[in-house]
PDB file of C-alpha atoms in Angstrom:
ATOM      1  CA  UNK A   1      -1.988  18.619  16.609  1.00  0.00           C
ATOM      2  CA  UNK A   2      -1.921  15.086  18.275  1.00  0.00           C
ATOM      3  CA  UNK A   3      -0.484  14.778  21.542  1.00  0.00           C
ATOM      4  CA  UNK A   4       2.596  12.177  21.554  1.00  0.00           C
ATOM      5  CA  UNK A   5       1.767  12.441  25.113  1.00  0.00           C
ATOM      6  CA  UNK A   6      -0.267   9.206  25.767  1.00  0.00           C
ATOM      7  CA  UNK A   7       1.780   6.142  25.850  1.00  0.00           C
ATOM      8  CA  UNK A   8       1.298   5.094  22.221  1.00  0.00           C
ATOM      9  CA  UNK A   9       1.347   1.678  21.136  1.00  0.00           C
ATOM     10  CA  UNK A  10       2.912   0.868  17.967  1.00  0.00           C
ATOM     11  CA  UNK A  11      -0.249   1.176  16.246  1.00  0.00           C
ATOM     12  CA  UNK A  12      -0.705   4.638  18.278  1.00  0.00           C
ATOM     13  CA  UNK A  13       1.809   5.885  16.128  1.00  0.00           C
ATOM     14  CA  UNK A  14       1.540   4.519  13.220  1.00  0.00           C
ATOM     15  CA  UNK A  15      -1.823   6.115  12.827  1.00  0.00           C
ATOM     16  CA  UNK A  16      -0.446   9.624  14.516  1.00  0.00           C
ATOM     17  CA  UNK A  17       2.234   9.136  12.221  1.00  0.00           C
ATOM     18  CA  UNK A  18       0.112   8.382   8.559  1.00  0.00           C
ATOM     19  CA  UNK A  19      -2.151  11.127   9.869  1.00  0.00           C
ATOM     20  CA  UNK A  20       0.813  13.699   9.767  1.00  0.00           C
ATOM     21  CA  UNK A  21       2.160  13.181   6.734  1.00  0.00           C
ATOM     22  CA  UNK A  22      -1.459  13.061   6.183  1.00  0.00           C
ATOM     23  CA  UNK A  23      -1.909  16.469   6.881  1.00  0.00           C
ATOM     24  CA  UNK A  24       1.120  17.713   4.903  1.00  0.00           C
ATOM     25  CA  UNK A  25       0.023  15.782   1.160  1.00  0.00           C
ATOM     26  CA  UNK A  26      -2.978  16.866   1.637  1.00  0.00           C
ATOM     27  CA  UNK A  27      -2.108  20.708   2.918  1.00  0.00           C
ATOM     28  CA  UNK A  28       0.274  20.990  -0.261  1.00  0.00           C
ATOM     29  CA  UNK A  29      -2.529  19.666  -2.963  1.00  0.00           C
ATOM     30  CA  UNK A  30      -2.848  21.755  -6.241  1.00  0.00           C
ATOM     31  CA  UNK A  31       0.429  23.753  -5.088  1.00  0.00           C
ATOM     32  CA  UNK A  32       3.042  23.717  -7.918  1.00  0.00           C
ATOM     33  CA  UNK A  33       5.700  21.980  -6.266  1.00  0.00           C
ATOM     34  CA  UNK A  34       9.353  21.045  -6.929  1.00  0.00           C
ATOM     35  CA  UNK A  35      10.821  17.396  -8.382  1.00  0.00           C
ATOM     36  CA  UNK A  36      13.963  15.258  -7.517  1.00  0.00           C
ATOM     37  CA  UNK A  37      14.387  13.594 -10.309  1.00  0.00           C
ATOM     38  CA  UNK A  38      15.326   9.694 -10.041  1.00  0.00           C
ATOM     39  CA  UNK A  39      15.839   8.483 -12.794  1.00  0.00           C
ATOM     40  CA  UNK A  40      13.989   6.131 -15.083  1.00  0.00           C
ATOM     41  CA  UNK A  41      10.618   7.734 -15.150  1.00  0.00           C
ATOM     42  CA  UNK A  42      11.005   8.419 -10.875  1.00  0.00           C
ATOM     43  CA  UNK A  43      10.588  11.428  -8.861  1.00  0.00           C
ATOM     44  CA  UNK A  44       9.421  12.913  -5.732  1.00  0.00           C
ATOM     45  CA  UNK A  45       7.950  16.051  -5.316  1.00  0.00           C
ATOM     46  CA  UNK A  46       8.281  18.656  -2.201  1.00  0.00           C
ATOM     47  CA  UNK A  47       5.446  17.585  -0.656  1.00  0.00           C
ATOM     48  CA  UNK A  48       7.018  13.525  -0.790  1.00  0.00           C
ATOM     49  CA  UNK A  49      10.374  15.527   1.466  1.00  0.00           C
ATOM     50  CA  UNK A  50       8.289  17.278   3.728  1.00  0.00           C
ATOM     51  CA  UNK A  51       5.584  14.710   4.373  1.00  0.00           C
ATOM     52  CA  UNK A  52       8.646  12.138   4.569  1.00  0.00           C
ATOM     53  CA  UNK A  53       9.597  14.796   7.481  1.00  0.00           C
ATOM     54  CA  UNK A  54       6.639  14.916   9.112  1.00  0.00           C
ATOM     55  CA  UNK A  55       6.042  11.116  10.286  1.00  0.00           C
ATOM     56  CA  UNK A  56       9.546  11.319  10.936  1.00  0.00           C
ATOM     57  CA  UNK A  57       8.967  13.092  13.659  1.00  0.00           C
ATOM     58  CA  UNK A  58       5.865  12.344  15.069  1.00  0.00           C
ATOM     59  CA  UNK A  59       8.372   9.007  15.549  1.00  0.00           C
ATOM     60  CA  UNK A  60      11.338   9.906  16.577  1.00  0.00           C
ATOM     61  CA  UNK A  61       8.746  11.663  19.701  1.00  0.00           C
ATOM     62  CA  UNK A  62       7.283   8.142  19.946  1.00  0.00           C
ATOM     63  CA  UNK A  63      10.247   5.990  19.110  1.00  0.00           C
ATOM     64  CA  UNK A  64      13.626   7.233  19.843  1.00  0.00           C
ATOM     65  CA  UNK A  65      15.011   4.304  20.007  1.00  0.00           C
ATOM     66  CA  UNK A  66      14.032   2.864  16.306  1.00  0.00           C
ATOM     67  CA  UNK A  67      15.584   2.678  13.606  1.00  0.00           C
ATOM     68  CA  UNK A  68      13.135   3.861  10.016  1.00  0.00           C
ATOM     69  CA  UNK A  69      13.634   3.209   6.647  1.00  0.00           C
ATOM     70  CA  UNK A  70      11.638   6.352   4.447  1.00  0.00           C
ATOM     71  CA  UNK A  71      11.533   6.280   0.679  1.00  0.00           C
ATOM     72  CA  UNK A  72      12.881  10.031   0.583  1.00  0.00           C
ATOM     73  CA  UNK A  73      15.174   9.886   3.050  1.00  0.00           C
ATOM     74  CA  UNK A  74      16.627   6.548   3.361  1.00  0.00           C
ATOM     75  CA  UNK A  75      17.984   4.674   6.399  1.00  0.00           C
ATOM     76  CA  UNK A  76      17.665   6.192   9.508  1.00  0.00           C
ATOM     77  CA  UNK A  77      18.159   5.695  13.192  1.00  0.00           C
ATOM     78  CA  UNK A  78      20.973   3.145  15.509  1.00  0.00           C
ATOM     79  CA  UNK A  79      21.712   0.261  12.432  1.00  0.00           C
ATOM     80  CA  UNK A  80      21.486  -1.738  15.502  1.00  0.00           C
ATOM     81  CA  UNK A  81      17.967  -0.682  16.884  1.00  0.00           C
ATOM     82  CA  UNK A  82      15.886  -4.072  16.467  1.00  0.00           C
ATOM     83  CA  UNK A  83      13.214  -2.967  15.298  1.00  0.00           C
ATOM     84  CA  UNK A  84      12.567   0.159  12.408  1.00  0.00           C
ATOM     85  CA  UNK A  85       9.544   1.908  10.664  1.00  0.00           C
ATOM     86  CA  UNK A  86       9.287   1.604   7.277  1.00  0.00           C
ATOM     87  CA  UNK A  87       7.987   4.944   4.938  1.00  0.00           C
ATOM     88  CA  UNK A  88       6.296   5.350   2.265  1.00  0.00           C
ATOM     89  CA  UNK A  89       4.964   9.901   2.708  1.00  0.00           C
ATOM     90  CA  UNK A  90       3.999   9.940  -0.727  1.00  0.00           C
ATOM     91  CA  UNK A  91       2.524   6.835  -2.555  1.00  0.00           C
ATOM     92  CA  UNK A  92       1.318   7.374  -6.068  1.00  0.00           C
ATOM     93  CA  UNK A  93       2.967  10.540  -6.407  1.00  0.00           C
ATOM     94  CA  UNK A  94       1.877  10.971 -10.466  1.00  0.00           C
ATOM     95  CA  UNK A  95      -1.159  10.865  -9.044  1.00  0.00           C
ATOM     96  CA  UNK A  96      -0.604  13.312  -7.286  1.00  0.00           C
ATOM     97  CA  UNK A  97       1.538  15.618  -8.983  1.00  0.00           C
ATOM     98  CA  UNK A  98      -0.939  15.785 -12.161  1.00  0.00           C
ATOM     99  CA  UNK A  99      -3.721  16.816  -9.839  1.00  0.00           C
ATOM    100  CA  UNK A 100      -5.148  13.179  -9.467  1.00  0.00           C
ATOM    101  CA  UNK A 101      -6.057  12.658  -5.670  1.00  0.00           C
ATOM    102  CA  UNK A 102      -5.653   9.245  -5.125  1.00  0.00           C
ATOM    103  CA  UNK A 103      -2.647   8.177  -3.333  1.00  0.00           C
ATOM    104  CA  UNK A 104      -1.633   6.851   0.211  1.00  0.00           C
ATOM    105  CA  UNK A 105       0.562   7.315   2.881  1.00  0.00           C
ATOM    106  CA  UNK A 106       1.916   4.106   4.778  1.00  0.00           C
ATOM    107  CA  UNK A 107       3.748   3.668   7.145  1.00  0.00           C
ATOM    108  CA  UNK A 108       4.704   0.302   8.944  1.00  0.00           C
ATOM    109  CA  UNK A 109       6.529  -1.277  12.310  1.00  0.00           C
ATOM    110  CA  UNK A 110       8.760  -4.441  10.454  1.00  0.00           C
ATOM    111  CA  UNK A 111       6.777  -7.565  11.584  1.00  0.00           C
ATOM    112  CA  UNK A 112       3.733  -5.417  13.343  1.00  0.00           C
ATOM    113  CA  UNK A 113       1.966  -2.461  13.527  1.00  0.00           C
ATOM    114  CA  UNK A 114       0.609  -0.420  10.416  1.00  0.00           C
ATOM    115  CA  UNK A 115      -1.287   2.132   9.170  1.00  0.00           C
ATOM    116  CA  UNK A 116      -2.737   3.234   5.969  1.00  0.00           C
ATOM    117  CA  UNK A 117      -3.953   6.989   5.740  1.00  0.00           C
ATOM    118  CA  UNK A 118      -5.825   8.700   2.577  1.00  0.00           C
ATOM    119  CA  UNK A 119      -5.281  12.243   3.147  1.00  0.00           C
ATOM    120  CA  UNK A 120      -8.649  12.768   1.368  1.00  0.00           C
ATOM    121  CA  UNK A 121     -11.009  10.710   3.022  1.00  0.00           C
ATOM    122  CA  UNK A 122     -10.012  10.827   6.074  1.00  0.00           C
ATOM    123  CA  UNK A 123     -10.133   7.447   6.659  1.00  0.00           C
ATOM    124  CA  UNK A 124      -7.301   5.893   8.275  1.00  0.00           C
ATOM    125  CA  UNK A 125      -7.098   2.061   8.115  1.00  0.00           C
ATOM    126  CA  UNK A 126      -4.392   0.406  10.523  1.00  0.00           C
ATOM    127  CA  UNK A 127      -3.495  -2.753  12.803  1.00  0.00           C
ATOM    128  CA  UNK A 128      -1.556  -3.772  15.353  1.00  0.00           C
ATOM    129  CA  UNK A 129      -1.058  -6.606  13.969  1.00  0.00           C
ATOM    130  CA  UNK A 130      -3.964  -8.883  14.592  1.00  0.00           C
ATOM    131  CA  UNK A 131      -7.006  -6.835  13.766  1.00  0.00           C
ATOM    132  CA  UNK A 132      -7.616  -4.134  11.512  1.00  0.00           C
ATOM    133  CA  UNK A 133      -9.902  -2.043  11.608  1.00  0.00           C
ATOM    134  CA  UNK A 134     -10.783   1.682   9.466  1.00  0.00           C
ATOM    135  CA  UNK A 135     -11.188   4.850  11.071  1.00  0.00           C
ATOM    136  CA  UNK A 136     -12.931   7.960   9.640  1.00  0.00           C
ATOM    137  CA  UNK A 137     -15.152  10.689  11.882  1.00  0.00           C
ATOM    138  CA  UNK A 138     -13.896   9.157  15.074  1.00  0.00           C
ATOM    139  CA  UNK A 139     -15.263   5.747  14.827  1.00  0.00           C
ATOM    140  CA  UNK A 140     -13.422   2.681  14.222  1.00  0.00           C
ATOM    141  CA  UNK A 141     -15.496   0.043  12.454  1.00  0.00           C
ATOM    142  CA  UNK A 142     -13.954  -3.683  11.220  1.00  0.00           C
ATOM    143  CA  UNK A 143     -12.683  -4.546   8.635  1.00  0.00           C
ATOM    144  CA  UNK A 144     -14.074  -6.927   6.673  1.00  0.00           C
ATOM    145  CA  UNK A 145     -12.252  -8.798   3.106  1.00  0.00           C
ATOM    146  CA  UNK A 146     -14.906  -9.588   1.018  1.00  0.00           C
ATOM    147  CA  UNK A 147     -14.575 -10.668  -3.783  1.00  0.00           C
ATOM    148  CA  UNK A 148     -18.218  -8.362  -3.556  1.00  0.00           C
ATOM    149  CA  UNK A 149     -17.259  -5.935  -5.717  1.00  0.00           C
ATOM    150  CA  UNK A 150     -15.516  -8.158  -8.274  1.00  0.00           C
ATOM    151  CA  UNK A 151     -12.827  -5.605  -8.422  1.00  0.00           C
ATOM    152  CA  UNK A 152      -9.406  -6.524  -9.306  1.00  0.00           C
ATOM    153  CA  UNK A 153      -6.683  -3.582  -9.183  1.00  0.00           C
ATOM    154  CA  UNK A 154      -4.207  -3.991 -11.496  1.00  0.00           C
ATOM    155  CA  UNK A 155      -0.523  -1.909 -10.868  1.00  0.00           C
ATOM    156  CA  UNK A 156       0.574  -1.878 -14.317  1.00  0.00           C
ATOM    157  CA  UNK A 157       3.478  -0.225 -13.426  1.00  0.00           C
ATOM    158  CA  UNK A 158       7.481  -1.069 -14.359  1.00  0.00           C
ATOM    159  CA  UNK A 159       9.593  -2.261 -14.148  1.00  0.00           C
ATOM    160  CA  UNK A 160       8.152  -5.869 -14.799  1.00  0.00           C
ATOM    161  CA  UNK A 161      10.730  -8.795 -13.592  1.00  0.00           C
ATOM    162  CA  UNK A 162       8.742 -11.495 -14.766  1.00  0.00           C
ATOM    163  CA  UNK A 163       8.147 -10.866 -17.782  1.00  0.00           C
ATOM    164  CA  UNK A 164       8.376 -12.605 -20.190  1.00  0.00           C
ATOM    165  CA  UNK A 165       6.563 -15.775 -17.862  1.00  0.00           C
ATOM    166  CA  UNK A 166       4.256 -13.094 -15.781  1.00  0.00           C
ATOM    167  CA  UNK A 167       2.448  -9.279 -17.786  1.00  0.00           C
ATOM    168  CA  UNK A 168      -0.183  -7.737 -15.573  1.00  0.00           C
ATOM    169  CA  UNK A 169      -1.536  -7.393 -19.246  1.00  0.00           C
ATOM    170  CA  UNK A 170      -2.110 -10.220 -20.441  1.00  0.00           C
ATOM    171  CA  UNK A 171      -3.916 -11.131 -17.215  1.00  0.00           C
ATOM    172  CA  UNK A 172      -6.203  -8.347 -18.198  1.00  0.00           C
ATOM    173  CA  UNK A 173      -6.976  -9.775 -21.388  1.00  0.00           C
ATOM    174  CA  UNK A 174      -7.319 -13.685 -20.104  1.00  0.00           C
ATOM    175  CA  UNK A 175     -11.116 -14.443 -20.770  1.00  0.00           C
ATOM    176  CA  UNK A 176     -11.073 -16.048 -17.362  1.00  0.00           C
ATOM    177  CA  UNK A 177     -10.765 -12.749 -15.867  1.00  0.00           C
ATOM    178  CA  UNK A 178     -12.811 -10.947 -18.094  1.00  0.00           C
ATOM    179  CA  UNK A 179     -15.872 -13.443 -17.403  1.00  0.00           C
ATOM    180  CA  UNK A 180     -15.608 -12.894 -13.552  1.00  0.00           C
ATOM    181  CA  UNK A 181     -13.963  -9.377 -12.195  1.00  0.00           C
ATOM    182  CA  UNK A 182     -13.204  -5.990 -13.938  1.00  0.00           C
ATOM    183  CA  UNK A 183      -9.768  -4.438 -14.233  1.00  0.00           C
ATOM    184  CA  UNK A 184      -8.525  -0.992 -12.155  1.00  0.00           C
ATOM    185  CA  UNK A 185      -5.525   0.560 -11.673  1.00  0.00           C
ATOM    186  CA  UNK A 186      -5.369   3.669  -9.423  1.00  0.00           C
ATOM    187  CA  UNK A 187      -1.458   3.190  -9.654  1.00  0.00           C
ATOM    188  CA  UNK A 188      -1.243   3.869  -5.657  1.00  0.00           C
ATOM    189  CA  UNK A 189      -0.798   1.218  -2.739  1.00  0.00           C
ATOM    190  CA  UNK A 190      -3.877   2.854  -1.639  1.00  0.00           C
ATOM    191  CA  UNK A 191      -5.287  -0.773  -3.078  1.00  0.00           C
ATOM    192  CA  UNK A 192      -4.495  -2.557  -0.544  1.00  0.00           C
ATOM    193  CA  UNK A 193      -6.180  -1.142   2.195  1.00  0.00           C
ATOM    194  CA  UNK A 194      -9.508  -1.677  -0.164  1.00  0.00           C
ATOM    195  CA  UNK A 195      -8.555  -5.420  -0.355  1.00  0.00           C
ATOM    196  CA  UNK A 196      -8.670  -5.276   3.534  1.00  0.00           C
ATOM    197  CA  UNK A 197     -11.714  -2.953   3.947  1.00  0.00           C
ATOM    198  CA  UNK A 198     -13.830  -4.722   0.865  1.00  0.00           C
ATOM    199  CA  UNK A 199     -13.684  -2.484  -1.744  1.00  0.00           C
ATOM    200  CA  UNK A 200     -11.188  -4.382  -3.900  1.00  0.00           C
ATOM    201  CA  UNK A 201     -11.487  -8.344  -5.069  1.00  0.00           C
ATOM    202  CA  UNK A 202      -8.440  -8.325  -5.317  1.00  0.00           C
ATOM    203  CA  UNK A 203      -4.624  -6.772  -6.180  1.00  0.00           C
ATOM    204  CA  UNK A 204      -2.194  -8.206  -8.059  1.00  0.00           C
ATOM    205  CA  UNK A 205       0.833  -7.039  -8.947  1.00  0.00           C
ATOM    206  CA  UNK A 206       4.576  -7.302 -10.071  1.00  0.00           C
ATOM    207  CA  UNK A 207       7.752  -7.128  -8.405  1.00  0.00           C
ATOM    208  CA  UNK A 208      10.902  -9.347  -6.221  1.00  0.00           C
ATOM    209  CA  UNK A 209      10.522  -9.401  -2.324  1.00  0.00           C
ATOM    210  CA  UNK A 210       7.743  -6.699  -0.872  1.00  0.00           C
ATOM    211  CA  UNK A 211       7.702  -7.579   2.180  1.00  0.00           C
ATOM    212  CA  UNK A 212      10.204  -5.400   3.335  1.00  0.00           C
ATOM    213  CA  UNK A 213       8.889  -2.645   0.701  1.00  0.00           C
ATOM    214  CA  UNK A 214       8.146   0.746   1.987  1.00  0.00           C
ATOM    215  CA  UNK A 215       5.727   0.872  -0.532  1.00  0.00           C
ATOM    216  CA  UNK A 216       3.663  -2.072   0.428  1.00  0.00           C
ATOM    217  CA  UNK A 217       4.328  -3.068   3.814  1.00  0.00           C
ATOM    218  CA  UNK A 218       1.488  -1.836   5.316  1.00  0.00           C
ATOM    219  CA  UNK A 219      -0.628  -2.840   3.008  1.00  0.00           C
ATOM    220  CA  UNK A 220       0.500  -6.189   3.431  1.00  0.00           C
ATOM    221  CA  UNK A 221      -0.262  -6.006   7.199  1.00  0.00           C
ATOM    222  CA  UNK A 222      -3.362  -4.121   6.638  1.00  0.00           C
ATOM    223  CA  UNK A 223      -4.454  -7.364   4.067  1.00  0.00           C
ATOM    224  CA  UNK A 224      -3.368 -10.353   6.397  1.00  0.00           C
ATOM    225  CA  UNK A 225      -4.715  -8.764   9.560  1.00  0.00           C
ATOM    226  CA  UNK A 226      -7.836  -8.598   8.148  1.00  0.00           C
ATOM    227  CA  UNK A 227      -8.506 -12.128   7.093  1.00  0.00           C
ATOM    228  CA  UNK A 228      -6.863 -12.087   3.280  1.00  0.00           C
ATOM    229  CA  UNK A 229      -4.443 -14.592   1.278  1.00  0.00           C
ATOM    230  CA  UNK A 230      -1.863 -12.550   1.107  1.00  0.00           C
ATOM    231  CA  UNK A 231       1.308 -14.923  -0.913  1.00  0.00           C
ATOM    232  CA  UNK A 232       3.504 -14.966  -4.151  1.00  0.00           C
ATOM    233  CA  UNK A 233       3.017 -14.704  -7.991  1.00  0.00           C
ATOM    234  CA  UNK A 234       3.727 -18.375  -7.850  1.00  0.00           C
ATOM    235  CA  UNK A 235       1.527 -19.007  -4.328  1.00  0.00           C
ATOM    236  CA  UNK A 236       4.232 -19.234  -1.912  1.00  0.00           C
ATOM    237  CA  UNK A 237       4.834 -17.012   0.737  1.00  0.00           C
ATOM    238  CA  UNK A 238       5.835 -13.912   0.895  1.00  0.00           C
ATOM    239  CA  UNK A 239       9.743 -13.541   1.582  1.00  0.00           C
ATOM    240  CA  UNK A 240      13.398 -12.712   0.637  1.00  0.00           C
ATOM    241  CA  UNK A 241      12.348 -14.996  -2.200  1.00  0.00           C
ATOM    242  CA  UNK A 242       9.404 -13.821  -3.480  1.00  0.00           C
ATOM    243  CA  UNK A 243       7.922 -12.301  -6.869  1.00  0.00           C
ATOM    244  CA  UNK A 244       5.106  -9.952  -6.999  1.00  0.00           C
ATOM    245  CA  UNK A 245       1.905  -9.827  -4.772  1.00  0.00           C
ATOM    246  CA  UNK A 246      -1.285 -11.199  -5.523  1.00  0.00           C
ATOM    247  CA  UNK A 247      -3.648 -10.193  -2.146  1.00  0.00           C
ATOM    248  CA  UNK A 248      -7.000 -11.183  -2.215  1.00  0.00           C
ATOM    249  CA  UNK A 249      -9.838 -10.956  -0.394  1.00  0.00           C
ATOM    250  CA  UNK A 250     -10.684 -15.096  -0.222  1.00  0.00           C
ATOM    251  CA  UNK A 251      -9.326 -17.747  -0.713  1.00  0.00           C
ATOM    252  CA  UNK A 252     -11.458 -18.769  -3.867  1.00  0.00           C
ATOM    253  CA  UNK A 253     -10.683 -15.743  -5.590  1.00  0.00           C
ATOM    254  CA  UNK A 254      -6.621 -16.102  -4.507  1.00  0.00           C
ATOM    255  CA  UNK A 255      -7.139 -19.510  -6.535  1.00  0.00           C
ATOM    256  CA  UNK A 256      -8.679 -18.078  -9.111  1.00  0.00           C
ATOM    257  CA  UNK A 257      -5.897 -15.453 -10.045  1.00  0.00           C
ATOM    258  CA  UNK A 258      -3.363 -17.975  -9.349  1.00  0.00           C
ATOM    259  CA  UNK A 259      -4.863 -20.030 -12.147  1.00  0.00           C
ATOM    260  CA  UNK A 260      -4.732 -17.368 -14.389  1.00  0.00           C
ATOM    261  CA  UNK A 261      -1.571 -16.458 -13.529  1.00  0.00           C
ATOM    262  CA  UNK A 262       0.657 -19.329 -14.034  1.00  0.00           C
ATOM    263  CA  UNK A 263      -1.872 -22.227 -16.175  1.00  0.00           C
ATOM    264  CA  UNK A 264      -2.364 -22.496 -19.480  1.00  0.00           C
ATOM    265  CA  UNK A 265      -4.000 -20.246 -21.630  1.00  0.00           C
ATOM    266  CA  UNK A 266      -5.854 -21.382 -24.514  1.00  0.00           C
ATOM    267  CA  UNK A 267      -7.449 -17.801 -25.641  1.00  0.00           C
ATOM    268  CA  UNK A 268      -4.150 -16.549 -26.713  1.00  0.00           C
ATOM    269  CA  UNK A 269      -2.885 -19.843 -28.404  1.00  0.00           C
TER     270      UNK A 269
END
């Protein structure tokens, strides 16, 4: 159990909340789970719902005046609250539902601290908004992004709002990409934490403004605090007019990916 009577700072609250959700996700793994249809092939499971309840319990106990935007429960708390937590209790629901352990529990204070918990490795990646670390077996280690793996995680899940201008499958077929990188598809934003930790060289996804997304906010915060280069698909800063996400371990990798996303493609002419 997590003692919330210790005046936790925001990073501590994010860690405690993410751990609480991860405990539920780990405990319910492998059980027959009811599904809640969201339409267009999307769904939640009972584990998503129960994990969000556990996360909300931590936030409400530690920060009762803050608002929360949850993937399953929507907007909760005072509408006039200055602070808002963004919660994705189980990122990778389809993976989880079919017995794949590649999932993440995401908790982020908007424009502040954040944590991403891996329920099965026991790792909790977190940031106080300035530095980024991973906690494992009681030891905190500073995150050090690097492109050394040459592994780029590409989100292939629909929708694809930028098509036909940008399609992730086209990036995978680009001759320059094939020469320089190796693709991975884990279908969870745990991959963003892996970019911050040096387990991935970069992460690419289509989409609109993802900076305030419950799915992406925690991973983006980690990458920024770790020193990664984070922009939209067009290289512009994330924001209301944003389009998708490119998070790279270093400037060179980021520039190479942007050139493949936006530049001419003679190999497919």
